CSV table of C-alpha atoms and ligand atoms in Angstrom, one decimal:
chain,number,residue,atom,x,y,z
A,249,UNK,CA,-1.2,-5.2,2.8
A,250,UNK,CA,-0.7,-1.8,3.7
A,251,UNK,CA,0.9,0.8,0.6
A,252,UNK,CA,2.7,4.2,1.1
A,253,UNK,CA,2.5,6.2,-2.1
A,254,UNK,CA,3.5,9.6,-2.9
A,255,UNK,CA,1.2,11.6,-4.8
A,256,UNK,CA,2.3,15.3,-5.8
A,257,UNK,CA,3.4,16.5,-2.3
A,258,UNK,CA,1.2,14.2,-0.2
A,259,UNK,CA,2.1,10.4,1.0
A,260,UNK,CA,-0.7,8.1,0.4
A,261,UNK,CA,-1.2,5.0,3.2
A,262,UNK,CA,-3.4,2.6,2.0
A,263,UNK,CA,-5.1,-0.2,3.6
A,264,UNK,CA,-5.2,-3.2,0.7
A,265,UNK,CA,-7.1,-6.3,2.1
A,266,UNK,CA,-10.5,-5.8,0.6
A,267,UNK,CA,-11.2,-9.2,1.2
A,268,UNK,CA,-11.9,-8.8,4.8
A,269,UNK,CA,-13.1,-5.3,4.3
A,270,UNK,CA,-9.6,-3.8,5.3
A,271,UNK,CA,-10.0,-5.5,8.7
A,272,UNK,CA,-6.5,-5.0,10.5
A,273,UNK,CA,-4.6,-7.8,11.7
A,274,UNK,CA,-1.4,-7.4,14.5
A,275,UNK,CA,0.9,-7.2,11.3
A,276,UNK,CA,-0.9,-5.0,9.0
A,277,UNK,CA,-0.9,-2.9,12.5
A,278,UNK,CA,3.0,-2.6,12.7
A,279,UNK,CA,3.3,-1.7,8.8
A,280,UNK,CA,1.0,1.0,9.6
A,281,UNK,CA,4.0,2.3,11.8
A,282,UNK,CA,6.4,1.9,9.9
A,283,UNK,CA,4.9,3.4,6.9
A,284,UNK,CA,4.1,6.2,9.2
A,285,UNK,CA,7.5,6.7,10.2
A,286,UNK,CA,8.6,6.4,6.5
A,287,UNK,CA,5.9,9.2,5.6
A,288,UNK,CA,7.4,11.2,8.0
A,289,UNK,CA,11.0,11.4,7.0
A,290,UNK,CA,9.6,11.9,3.5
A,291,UNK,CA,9.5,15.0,1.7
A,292,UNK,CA,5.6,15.1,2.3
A,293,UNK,CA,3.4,17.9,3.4
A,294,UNK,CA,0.6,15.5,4.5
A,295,UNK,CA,-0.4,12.0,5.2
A,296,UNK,CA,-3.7,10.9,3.7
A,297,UNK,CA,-5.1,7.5,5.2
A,298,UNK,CA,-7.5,5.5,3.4
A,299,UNK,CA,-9.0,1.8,2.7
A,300,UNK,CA,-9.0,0.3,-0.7
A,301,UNK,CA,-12.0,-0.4,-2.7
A,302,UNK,CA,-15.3,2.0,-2.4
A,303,UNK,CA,-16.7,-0.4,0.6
A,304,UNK,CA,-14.7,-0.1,3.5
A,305,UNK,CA,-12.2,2.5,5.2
A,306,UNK,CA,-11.3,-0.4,7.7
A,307,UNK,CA,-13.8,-2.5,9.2
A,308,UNK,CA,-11.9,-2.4,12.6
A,309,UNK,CA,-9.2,-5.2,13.8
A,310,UNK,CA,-9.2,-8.7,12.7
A,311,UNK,CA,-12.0,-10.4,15.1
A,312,UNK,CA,-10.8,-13.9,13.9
A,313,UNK,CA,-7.3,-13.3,15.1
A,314,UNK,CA,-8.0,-11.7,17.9
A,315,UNK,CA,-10.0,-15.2,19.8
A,316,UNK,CA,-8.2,-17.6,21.2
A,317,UNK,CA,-5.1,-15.4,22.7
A,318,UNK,CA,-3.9,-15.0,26.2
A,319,UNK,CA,-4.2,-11.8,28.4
A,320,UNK,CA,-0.3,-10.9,27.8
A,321,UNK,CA,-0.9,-11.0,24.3
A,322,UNK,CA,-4.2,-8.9,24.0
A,323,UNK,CA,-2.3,-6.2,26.3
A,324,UNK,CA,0.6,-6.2,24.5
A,325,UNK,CA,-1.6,-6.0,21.2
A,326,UNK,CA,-3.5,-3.0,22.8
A,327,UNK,CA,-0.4,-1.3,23.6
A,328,UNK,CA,0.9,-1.6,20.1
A,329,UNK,CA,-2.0,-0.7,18.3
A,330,UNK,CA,-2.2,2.9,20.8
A,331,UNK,CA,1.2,3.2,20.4
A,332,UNK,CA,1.2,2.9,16.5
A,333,UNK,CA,-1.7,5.2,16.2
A,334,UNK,CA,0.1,7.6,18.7
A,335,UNK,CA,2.7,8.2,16.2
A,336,UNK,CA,0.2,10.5,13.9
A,337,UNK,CA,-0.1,12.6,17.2
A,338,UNK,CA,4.0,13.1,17.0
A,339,UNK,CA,4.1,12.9,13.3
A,340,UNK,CA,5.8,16.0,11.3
A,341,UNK,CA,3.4,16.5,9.0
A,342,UNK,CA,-0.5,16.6,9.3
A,343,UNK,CA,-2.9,13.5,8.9
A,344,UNK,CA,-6.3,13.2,6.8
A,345,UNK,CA,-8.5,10.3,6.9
A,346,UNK,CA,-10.2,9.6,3.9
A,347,UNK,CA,-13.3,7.8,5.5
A,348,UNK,CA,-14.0,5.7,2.4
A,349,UNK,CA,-17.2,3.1,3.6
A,350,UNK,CA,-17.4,1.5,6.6
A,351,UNK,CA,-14.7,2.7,9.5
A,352,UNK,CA,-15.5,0.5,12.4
A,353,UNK,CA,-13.8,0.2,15.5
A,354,UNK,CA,-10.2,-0.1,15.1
A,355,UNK,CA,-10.7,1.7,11.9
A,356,UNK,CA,-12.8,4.1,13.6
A,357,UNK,CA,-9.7,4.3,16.3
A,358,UNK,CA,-7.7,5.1,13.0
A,359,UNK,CA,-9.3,7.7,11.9
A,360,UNK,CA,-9.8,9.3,15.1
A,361,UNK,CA,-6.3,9.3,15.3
A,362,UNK,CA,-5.6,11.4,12.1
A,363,UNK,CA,-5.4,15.5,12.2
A,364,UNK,CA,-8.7,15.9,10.0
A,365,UNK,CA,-11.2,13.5,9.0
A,366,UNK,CA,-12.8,13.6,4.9
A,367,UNK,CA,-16.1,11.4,5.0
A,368,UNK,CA,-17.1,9.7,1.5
A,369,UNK,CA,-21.4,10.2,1.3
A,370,UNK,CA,-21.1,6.4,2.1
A,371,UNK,CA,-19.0,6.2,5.2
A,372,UNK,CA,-20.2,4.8,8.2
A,373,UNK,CA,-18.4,5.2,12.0
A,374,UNK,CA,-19.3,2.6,14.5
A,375,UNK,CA,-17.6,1.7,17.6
A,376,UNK,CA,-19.4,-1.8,17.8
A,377,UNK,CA,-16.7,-3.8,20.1
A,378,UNK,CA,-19.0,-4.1,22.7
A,379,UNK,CA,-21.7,-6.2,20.6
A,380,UNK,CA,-18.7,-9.1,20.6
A,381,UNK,CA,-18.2,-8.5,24.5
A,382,UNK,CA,-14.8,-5.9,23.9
A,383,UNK,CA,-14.6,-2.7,24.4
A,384,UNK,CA,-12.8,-0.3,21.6
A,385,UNK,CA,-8.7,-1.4,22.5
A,386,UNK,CA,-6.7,1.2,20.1
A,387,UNK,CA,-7.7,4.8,22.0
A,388,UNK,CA,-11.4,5.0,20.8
A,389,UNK,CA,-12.5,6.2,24.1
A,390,UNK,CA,-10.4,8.3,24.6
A,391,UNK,CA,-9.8,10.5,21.6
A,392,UNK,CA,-13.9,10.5,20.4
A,393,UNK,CA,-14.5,12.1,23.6
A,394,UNK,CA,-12.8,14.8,23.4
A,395,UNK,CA,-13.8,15.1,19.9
A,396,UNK,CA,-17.3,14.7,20.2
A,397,UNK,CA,-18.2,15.1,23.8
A,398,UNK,CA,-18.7,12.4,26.5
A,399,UNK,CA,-22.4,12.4,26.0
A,400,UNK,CA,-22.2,11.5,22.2
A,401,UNK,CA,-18.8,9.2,22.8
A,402,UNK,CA,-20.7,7.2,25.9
A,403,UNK,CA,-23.6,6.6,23.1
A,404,UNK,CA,-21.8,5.3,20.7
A,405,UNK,CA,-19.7,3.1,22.7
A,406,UNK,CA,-22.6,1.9,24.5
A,407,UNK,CA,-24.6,1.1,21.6
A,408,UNK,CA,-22.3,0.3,19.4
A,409,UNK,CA,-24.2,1.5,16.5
A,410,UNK,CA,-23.2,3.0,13.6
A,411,UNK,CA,-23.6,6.4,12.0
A,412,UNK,CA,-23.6,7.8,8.9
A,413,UNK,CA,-21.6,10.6,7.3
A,414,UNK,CA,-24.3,12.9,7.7
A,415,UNK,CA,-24.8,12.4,11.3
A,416,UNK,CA,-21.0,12.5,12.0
A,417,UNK,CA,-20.6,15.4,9.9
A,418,UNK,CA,-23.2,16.9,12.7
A,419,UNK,CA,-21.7,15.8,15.6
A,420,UNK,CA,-18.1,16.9,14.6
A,421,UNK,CA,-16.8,13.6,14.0
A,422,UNK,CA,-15.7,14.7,10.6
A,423,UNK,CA,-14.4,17.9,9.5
A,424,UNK,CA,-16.4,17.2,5.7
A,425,UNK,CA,-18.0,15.1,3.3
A,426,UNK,CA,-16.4,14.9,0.3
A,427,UNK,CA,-18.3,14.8,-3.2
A,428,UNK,CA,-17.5,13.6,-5.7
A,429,UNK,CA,-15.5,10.4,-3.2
A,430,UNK,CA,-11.7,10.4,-4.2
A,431,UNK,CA,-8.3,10.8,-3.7
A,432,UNK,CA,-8.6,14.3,-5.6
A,433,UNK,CA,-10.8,15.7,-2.8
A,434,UNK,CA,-8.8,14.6,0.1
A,435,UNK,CA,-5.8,16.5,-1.9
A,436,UNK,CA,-7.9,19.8,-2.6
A,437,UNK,CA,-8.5,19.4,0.7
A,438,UNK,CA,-4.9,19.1,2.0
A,439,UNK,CA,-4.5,21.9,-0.2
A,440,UNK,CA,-5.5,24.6,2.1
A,441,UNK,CA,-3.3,24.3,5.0
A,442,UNK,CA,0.0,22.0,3.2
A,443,UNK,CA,1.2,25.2,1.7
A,444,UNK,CA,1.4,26.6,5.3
A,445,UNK,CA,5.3,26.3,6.6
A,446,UNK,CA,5.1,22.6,8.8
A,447,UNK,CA,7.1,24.5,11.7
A,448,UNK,CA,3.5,26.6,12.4
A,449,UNK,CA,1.2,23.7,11.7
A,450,UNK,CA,2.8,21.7,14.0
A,451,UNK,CA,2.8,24.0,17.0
A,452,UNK,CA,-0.3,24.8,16.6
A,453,UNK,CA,-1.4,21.1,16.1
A,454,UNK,CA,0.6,20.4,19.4
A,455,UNK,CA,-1.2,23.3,21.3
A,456,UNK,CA,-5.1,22.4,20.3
A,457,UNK,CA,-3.8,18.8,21.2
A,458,UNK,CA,-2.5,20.0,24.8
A,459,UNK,CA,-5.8,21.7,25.1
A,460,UNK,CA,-7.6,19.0,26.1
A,461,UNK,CA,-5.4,17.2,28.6
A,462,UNK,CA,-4.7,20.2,30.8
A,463,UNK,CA,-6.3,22.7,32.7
A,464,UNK,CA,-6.7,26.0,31.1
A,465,UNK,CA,-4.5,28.0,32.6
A,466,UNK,CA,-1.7,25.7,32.1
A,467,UNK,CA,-2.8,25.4,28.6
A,468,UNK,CA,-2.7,29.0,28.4
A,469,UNK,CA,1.3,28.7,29.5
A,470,UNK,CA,2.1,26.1,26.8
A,471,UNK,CA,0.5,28.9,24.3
A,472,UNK,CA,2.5,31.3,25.2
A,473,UNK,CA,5.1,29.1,25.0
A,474,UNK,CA,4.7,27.6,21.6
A,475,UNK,CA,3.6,30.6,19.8
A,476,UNK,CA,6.9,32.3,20.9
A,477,UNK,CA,9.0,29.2,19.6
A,478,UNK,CA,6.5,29.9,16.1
A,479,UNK,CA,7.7,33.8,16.4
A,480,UNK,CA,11.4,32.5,16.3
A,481,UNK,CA,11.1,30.9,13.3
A,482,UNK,CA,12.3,31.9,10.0
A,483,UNK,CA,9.1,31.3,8.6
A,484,UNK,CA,7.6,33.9,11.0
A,485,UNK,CA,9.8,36.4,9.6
A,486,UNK,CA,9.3,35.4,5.9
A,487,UNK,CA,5.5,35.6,6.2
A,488,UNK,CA,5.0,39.1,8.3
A,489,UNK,CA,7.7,40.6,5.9
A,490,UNK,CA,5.7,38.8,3.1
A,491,UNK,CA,2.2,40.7,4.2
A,492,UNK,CA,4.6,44.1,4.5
A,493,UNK,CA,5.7,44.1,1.2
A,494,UNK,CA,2.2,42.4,-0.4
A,495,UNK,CA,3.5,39.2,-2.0
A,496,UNK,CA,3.7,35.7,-1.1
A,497,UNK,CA,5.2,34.4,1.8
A,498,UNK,CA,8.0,31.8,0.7
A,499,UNK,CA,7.9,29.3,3.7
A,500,UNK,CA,11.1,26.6,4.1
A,501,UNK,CA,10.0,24.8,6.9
A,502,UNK,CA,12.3,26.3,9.6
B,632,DAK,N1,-12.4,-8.9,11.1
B,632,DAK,C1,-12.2,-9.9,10.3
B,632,DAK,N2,-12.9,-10.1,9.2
B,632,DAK,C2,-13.8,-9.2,8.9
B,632,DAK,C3,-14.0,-8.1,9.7
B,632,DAK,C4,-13.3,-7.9,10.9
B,632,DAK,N3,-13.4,-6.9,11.7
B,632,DAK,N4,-15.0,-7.3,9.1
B,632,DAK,C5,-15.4,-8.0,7.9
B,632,DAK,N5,-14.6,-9.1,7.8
B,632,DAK,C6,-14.7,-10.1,6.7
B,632,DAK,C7,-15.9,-11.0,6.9
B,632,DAK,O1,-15.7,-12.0,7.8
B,632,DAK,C8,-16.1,-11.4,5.4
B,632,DAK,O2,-15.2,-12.5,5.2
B,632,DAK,P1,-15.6,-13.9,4.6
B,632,DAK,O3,-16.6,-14.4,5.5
B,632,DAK,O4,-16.2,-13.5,3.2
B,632,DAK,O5,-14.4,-14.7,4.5
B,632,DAK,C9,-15.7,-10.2,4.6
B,632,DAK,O6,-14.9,-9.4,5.5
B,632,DAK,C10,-16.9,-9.4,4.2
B,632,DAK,O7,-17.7,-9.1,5.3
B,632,DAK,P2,-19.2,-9.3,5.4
B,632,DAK,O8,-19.6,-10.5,4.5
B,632,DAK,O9,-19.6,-9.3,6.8
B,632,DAK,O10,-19.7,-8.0,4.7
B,632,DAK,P3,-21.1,-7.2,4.9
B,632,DAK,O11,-21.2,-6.2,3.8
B,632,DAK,O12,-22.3,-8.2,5.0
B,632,DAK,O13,-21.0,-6.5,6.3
B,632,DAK,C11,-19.9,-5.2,8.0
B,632,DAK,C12,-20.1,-5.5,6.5
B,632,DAK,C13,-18.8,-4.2,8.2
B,632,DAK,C14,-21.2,-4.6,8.6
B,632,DAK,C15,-19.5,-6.5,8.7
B,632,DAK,O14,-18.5,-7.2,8.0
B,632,DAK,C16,-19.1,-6.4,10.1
B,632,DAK,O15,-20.0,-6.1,11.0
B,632,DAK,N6,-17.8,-6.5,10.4
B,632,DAK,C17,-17.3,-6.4,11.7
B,632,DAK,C18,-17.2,-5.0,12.2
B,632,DAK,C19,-16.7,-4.9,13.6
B,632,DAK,O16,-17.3,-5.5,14.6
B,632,DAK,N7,-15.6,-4.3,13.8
B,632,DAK,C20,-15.0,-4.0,15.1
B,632,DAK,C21,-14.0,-5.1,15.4
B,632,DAK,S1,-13.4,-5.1,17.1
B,632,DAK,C22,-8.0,-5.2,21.7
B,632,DAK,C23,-9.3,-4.9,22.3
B,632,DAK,C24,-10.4,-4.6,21.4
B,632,DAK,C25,-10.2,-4.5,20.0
B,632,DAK,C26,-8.9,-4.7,19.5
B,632,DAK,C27,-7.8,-5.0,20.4
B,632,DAK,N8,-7.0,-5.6,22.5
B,632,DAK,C28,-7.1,-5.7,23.9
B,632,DAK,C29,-5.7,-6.0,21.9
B,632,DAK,C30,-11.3,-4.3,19.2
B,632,DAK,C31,-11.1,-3.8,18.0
B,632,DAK,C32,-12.1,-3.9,17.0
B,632,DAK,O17,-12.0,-3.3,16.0
């Protein structure tokens, strides 16, 4: 089962099926999107993703639903599972993982997916799809490239073996390890951008995300282009007038 929650100004998705280690089956992969969609219209400032229990994040998709289906319905389960993780790209508000224990494969795919990624001193990343004969389906080589470089990506794909939070910490897999594990720390965390107005955090979330498909003189244009659309913004006023007369800006999100 998958939960939305709100929590102070942060929505909460959870990933409830500890009995198979959060593993993600077709339908828990379309309430993912919904409840995306449903955090986004919400009054949120952030979307924290997590895994119930203190053993796994989300052991990837469900291997015992995936055997046994034809090729039409393994592309069309592909495409749904990009497309559902695609959403966080075009969601409103920023997107922390809270790596909680194990986050293989799909669930590795899910947390690449997020903004920013927390690890618990337990979590483990694998991308081990290629030990059952698959390679990762829901954007895994695709987006820990870019995050981690091909050399790093190619190793982990090709291995498939795991590593811990440490060694993703070091490799810039994750943004932090968070100590003591909790919900608190992926809020504290949250902290220090959600007070930021979501008109700037999402241009410049859309820029550093353009950044890596195009060339960089082209990337250069959509810069210019965004930070002028950020300099037209209310909030843009509010906070340089804010810094004139030394208070606090008061952003509203336009
Ligand atoms: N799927 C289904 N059940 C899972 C599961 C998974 N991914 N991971 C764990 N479980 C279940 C186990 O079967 C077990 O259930 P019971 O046997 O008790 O009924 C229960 O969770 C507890 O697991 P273990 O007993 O194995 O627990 P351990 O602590 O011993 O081991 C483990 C933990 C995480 C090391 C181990 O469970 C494990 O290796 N799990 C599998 C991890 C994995 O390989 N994940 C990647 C899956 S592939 C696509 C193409 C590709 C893909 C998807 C789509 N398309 C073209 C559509 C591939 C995606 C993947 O994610």
């Amino acid at each position: 089962m998958i939960e939305l929650t709100h929590d102070e100004e942060f929505a909460v998705l959870t990933i409830r099926r500890p009995g198979a280690l959060n593993a993600l089956s077709f339908e828990l992969i379309e309430r993912i999107g919904e409840c995306i969609k449903e955090a986004g219209r919400s009054r949120a400032r952030a979307l924290i993703v997590t895994g119930e229990g203190e053993k796994a994040f989300c052991a990837g998709a469900d291997i015992k639903e995936l055997q046994r289906r034809g090729l039409a319905a393994q592309r069309e389960g592909a495409e749904l599972g990009q497309a559902v993780f695609a959403l966080l790209d075009r969601l409103p508000i920023p997107s922390v993982a809270l790596v909680n224990g194990y986050a293989f494969g799909g669930g590795c795919e899910l947390a690449l997916a997020c903004t920013l990624r927390l690890a618990t001193p337990n979590a483990r990343f694998g991308l081990p799809e290629v030990k059952l004969g698959l390679i990762p389906g829901y954007g895994g080589t695709q987006r820990l490239p870019r995050l981690v470089g091909s050399g790093r990506a190619l190793e982990m794909v090709m291995t498939g073996r795991a590593v811990n939070a440490e060694e993703a910490l070091a490799m810039g897999l994750v943004n932090r390890i968070v100590q003591p594990p909790g919900l608190a720390a992926a809020k504290a965390y949250a902290r220090e951008f959600s007070g930021h107005g979501l008109r700037a955090l999402q241009f410049a979330r859309e820029a550093v995300q353009r950044a890596l498909d195009v060339p960089l003189h082209e990337g250069l244009r959509i810069e210019a282009d965004l930070s002028t659309l950020a300099y037209r913004t209310h909030d843009a006023e509010e906070g340089m007038q804010a810094f004139v007369d030394k208070r606090k800006a008061e952003f509203r999100d336009e």
